[in-house]
Short mmCIF file of C-alpha atoms and ligand atoms in Angstrom, two decimals:
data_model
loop_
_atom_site.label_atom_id
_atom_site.label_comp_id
_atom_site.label_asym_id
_atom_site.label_seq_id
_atom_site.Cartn_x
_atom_site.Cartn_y
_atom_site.Cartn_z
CA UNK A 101 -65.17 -2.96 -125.52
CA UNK A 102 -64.98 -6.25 -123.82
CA UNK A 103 -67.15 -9.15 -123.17
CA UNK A 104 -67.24 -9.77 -118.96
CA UNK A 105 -67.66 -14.41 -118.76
CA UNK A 106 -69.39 -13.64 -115.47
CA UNK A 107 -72.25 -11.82 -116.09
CA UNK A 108 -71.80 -11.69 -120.00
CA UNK A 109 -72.65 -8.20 -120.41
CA UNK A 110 -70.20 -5.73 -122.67
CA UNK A 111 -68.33 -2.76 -121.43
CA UNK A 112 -67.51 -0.08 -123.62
CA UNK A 113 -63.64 1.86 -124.32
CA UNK A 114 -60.86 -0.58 -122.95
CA UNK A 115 -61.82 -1.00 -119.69
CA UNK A 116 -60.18 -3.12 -116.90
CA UNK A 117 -63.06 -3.55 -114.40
CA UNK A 118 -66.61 -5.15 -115.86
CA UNK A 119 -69.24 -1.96 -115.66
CA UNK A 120 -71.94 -4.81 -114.38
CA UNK A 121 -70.03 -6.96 -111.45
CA UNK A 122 -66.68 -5.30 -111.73
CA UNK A 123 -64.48 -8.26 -112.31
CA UNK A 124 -61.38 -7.54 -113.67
CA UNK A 125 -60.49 -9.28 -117.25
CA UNK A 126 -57.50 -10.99 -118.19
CA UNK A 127 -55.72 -10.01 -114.91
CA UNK A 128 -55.61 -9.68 -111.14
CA UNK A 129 -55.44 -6.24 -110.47
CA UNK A 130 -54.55 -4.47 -107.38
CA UNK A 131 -55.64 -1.14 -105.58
CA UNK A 132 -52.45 0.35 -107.87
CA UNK A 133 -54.20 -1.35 -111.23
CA UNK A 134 -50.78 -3.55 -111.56
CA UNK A 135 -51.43 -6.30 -113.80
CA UNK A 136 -51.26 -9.60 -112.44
CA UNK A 137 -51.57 -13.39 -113.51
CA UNK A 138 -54.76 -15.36 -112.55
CA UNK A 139 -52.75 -17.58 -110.04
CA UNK A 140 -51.33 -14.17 -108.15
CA UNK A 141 -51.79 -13.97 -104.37
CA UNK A 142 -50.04 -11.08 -103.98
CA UNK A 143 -49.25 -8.27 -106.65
CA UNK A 144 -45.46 -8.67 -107.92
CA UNK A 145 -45.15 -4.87 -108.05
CA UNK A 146 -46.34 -3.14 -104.79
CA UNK A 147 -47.07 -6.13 -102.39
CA UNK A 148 -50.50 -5.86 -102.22
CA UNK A 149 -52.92 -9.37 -101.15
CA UNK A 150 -56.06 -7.09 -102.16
CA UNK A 151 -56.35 -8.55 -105.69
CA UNK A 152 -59.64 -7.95 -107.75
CA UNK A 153 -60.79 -11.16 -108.93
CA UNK A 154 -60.78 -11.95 -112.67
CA UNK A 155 -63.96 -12.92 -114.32
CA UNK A 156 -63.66 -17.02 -115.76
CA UNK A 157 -61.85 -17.79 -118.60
CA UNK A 158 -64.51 -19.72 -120.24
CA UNK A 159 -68.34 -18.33 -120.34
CA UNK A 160 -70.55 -19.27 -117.79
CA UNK A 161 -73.01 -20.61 -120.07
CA UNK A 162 -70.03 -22.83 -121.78
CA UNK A 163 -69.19 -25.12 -119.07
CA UNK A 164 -72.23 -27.45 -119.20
CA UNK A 165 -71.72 -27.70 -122.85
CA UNK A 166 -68.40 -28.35 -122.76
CA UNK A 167 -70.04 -31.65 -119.99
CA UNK A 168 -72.52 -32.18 -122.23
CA UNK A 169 -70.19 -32.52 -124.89
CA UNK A 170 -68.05 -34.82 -123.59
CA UNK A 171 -70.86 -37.06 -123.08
CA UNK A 172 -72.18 -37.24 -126.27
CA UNK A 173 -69.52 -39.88 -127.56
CA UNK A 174 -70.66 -42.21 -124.35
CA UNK A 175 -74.42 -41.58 -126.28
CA UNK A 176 -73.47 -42.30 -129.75
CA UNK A 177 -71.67 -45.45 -128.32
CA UNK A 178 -74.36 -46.58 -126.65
CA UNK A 179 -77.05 -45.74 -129.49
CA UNK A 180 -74.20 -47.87 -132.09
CA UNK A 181 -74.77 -50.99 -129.35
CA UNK A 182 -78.26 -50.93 -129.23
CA UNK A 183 -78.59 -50.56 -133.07
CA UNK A 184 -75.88 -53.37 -133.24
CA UNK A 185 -77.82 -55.67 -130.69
CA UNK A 186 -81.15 -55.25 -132.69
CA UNK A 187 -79.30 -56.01 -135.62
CA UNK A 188 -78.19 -59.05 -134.16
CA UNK A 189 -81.37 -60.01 -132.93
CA UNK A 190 -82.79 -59.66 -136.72
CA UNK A 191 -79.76 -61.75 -137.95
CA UNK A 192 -80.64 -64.78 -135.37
CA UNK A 193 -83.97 -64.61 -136.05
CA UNK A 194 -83.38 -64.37 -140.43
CA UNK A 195 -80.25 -64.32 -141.65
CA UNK A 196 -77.88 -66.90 -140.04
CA UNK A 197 -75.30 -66.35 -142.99
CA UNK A 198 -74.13 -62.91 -141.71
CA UNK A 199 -73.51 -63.67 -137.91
CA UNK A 200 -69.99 -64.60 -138.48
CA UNK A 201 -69.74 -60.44 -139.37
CA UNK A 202 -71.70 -59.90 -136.76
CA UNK A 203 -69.24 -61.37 -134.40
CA UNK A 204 -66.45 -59.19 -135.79
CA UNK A 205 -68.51 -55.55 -135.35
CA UNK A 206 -69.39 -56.81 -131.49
CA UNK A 207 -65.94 -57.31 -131.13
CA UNK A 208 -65.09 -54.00 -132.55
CA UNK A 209 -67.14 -52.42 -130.56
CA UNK A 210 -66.61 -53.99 -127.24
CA UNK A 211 -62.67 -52.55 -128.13
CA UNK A 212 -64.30 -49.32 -128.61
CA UNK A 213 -66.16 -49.63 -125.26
CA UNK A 214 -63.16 -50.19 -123.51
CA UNK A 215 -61.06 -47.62 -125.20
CA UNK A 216 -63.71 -45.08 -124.16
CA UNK A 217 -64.29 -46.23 -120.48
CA UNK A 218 -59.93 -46.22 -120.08
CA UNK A 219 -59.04 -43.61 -122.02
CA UNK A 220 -61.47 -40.71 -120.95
CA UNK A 221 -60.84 -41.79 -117.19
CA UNK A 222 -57.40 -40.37 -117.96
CA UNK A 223 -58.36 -37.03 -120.12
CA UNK A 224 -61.33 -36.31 -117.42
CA UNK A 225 -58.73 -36.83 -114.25
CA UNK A 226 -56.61 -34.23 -116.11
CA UNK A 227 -59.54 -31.64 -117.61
CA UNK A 228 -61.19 -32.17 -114.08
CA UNK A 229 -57.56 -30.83 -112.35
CA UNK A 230 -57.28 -28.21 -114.70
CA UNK A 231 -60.88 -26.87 -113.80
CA UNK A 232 -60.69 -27.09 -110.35
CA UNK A 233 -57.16 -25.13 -110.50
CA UNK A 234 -58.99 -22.46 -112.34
CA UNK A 235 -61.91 -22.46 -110.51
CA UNK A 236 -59.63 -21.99 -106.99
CA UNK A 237 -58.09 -18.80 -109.03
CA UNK A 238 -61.67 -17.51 -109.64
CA UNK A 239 -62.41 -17.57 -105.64
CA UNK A 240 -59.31 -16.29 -104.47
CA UNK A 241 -58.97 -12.31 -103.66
ZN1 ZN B 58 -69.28 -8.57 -115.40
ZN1 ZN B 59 -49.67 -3.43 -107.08
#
């Protein structure tokens, strides 16, 4: 049986069209069932452009958890400075003795700010042309 990403229902046996929306799986298949990769216009064995179109890679439901995710270390960054600026706040106000380590974790994290706000800008450009590649396969029949 397989699992069908688009409407995430299960067809029994080893089928090659979903019993629900009847998206292909793995492959592009045409009238002639030849097996074909996702990025196939036209089938490599008979010539045909009518190509069934393949159900995503990825569930539907996974996407905005895979944006949520990539979020979350933006949160926890953000929590860590507000925690850090309260802290810092308490130390003014108390402790004077400990702002000289104070200075060191603000600098430490303003490197860690701008590691995350460079680096990601490079990982999401990439992850953001993968997706929309796929996404082009997913439309095309
Ligand atoms: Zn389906
Ligand atoms: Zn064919």
């Amino acid at each position: 049986m397989r699992y069908c990403n688009q409407c995430r229902k299960i067809t029994p046996g080893e089928p090659l069209f979903c019993n629900f929306c009847g998206r292909s799986y793995d492959f592009k298949l045409c009238p002639h069932r030849h097996p074909n990769p996702r990025n196939a216009e036209v089938c490599n064995q008979c010539g045909s452009r009518d190509l069934s179109t393949p159900h995503p890679r990825v569930p539907a439901w996974l996407s905005p958890l895979l944006a949520l995710l990539s979020a979350v270390p933006g949160v926890l960054l953000l929590l860590v400075t507000i925690l850090f600026a309260i802290g810092l706040l308490n130390a003014l106000l108390t402790n004077q003795q400990i702002l000289f380590q104070f200075m060191l974790v603000g600098l430490m994290l303003a490197f860690i700010w701008y590691l995350y706000l460079h680096l990601p800008h490079v990982i999401r450009r990439t992850l953001s042309r993968l997706f929309r590649r796929s996404k082009k396969n997913d439309h095309d029949h």
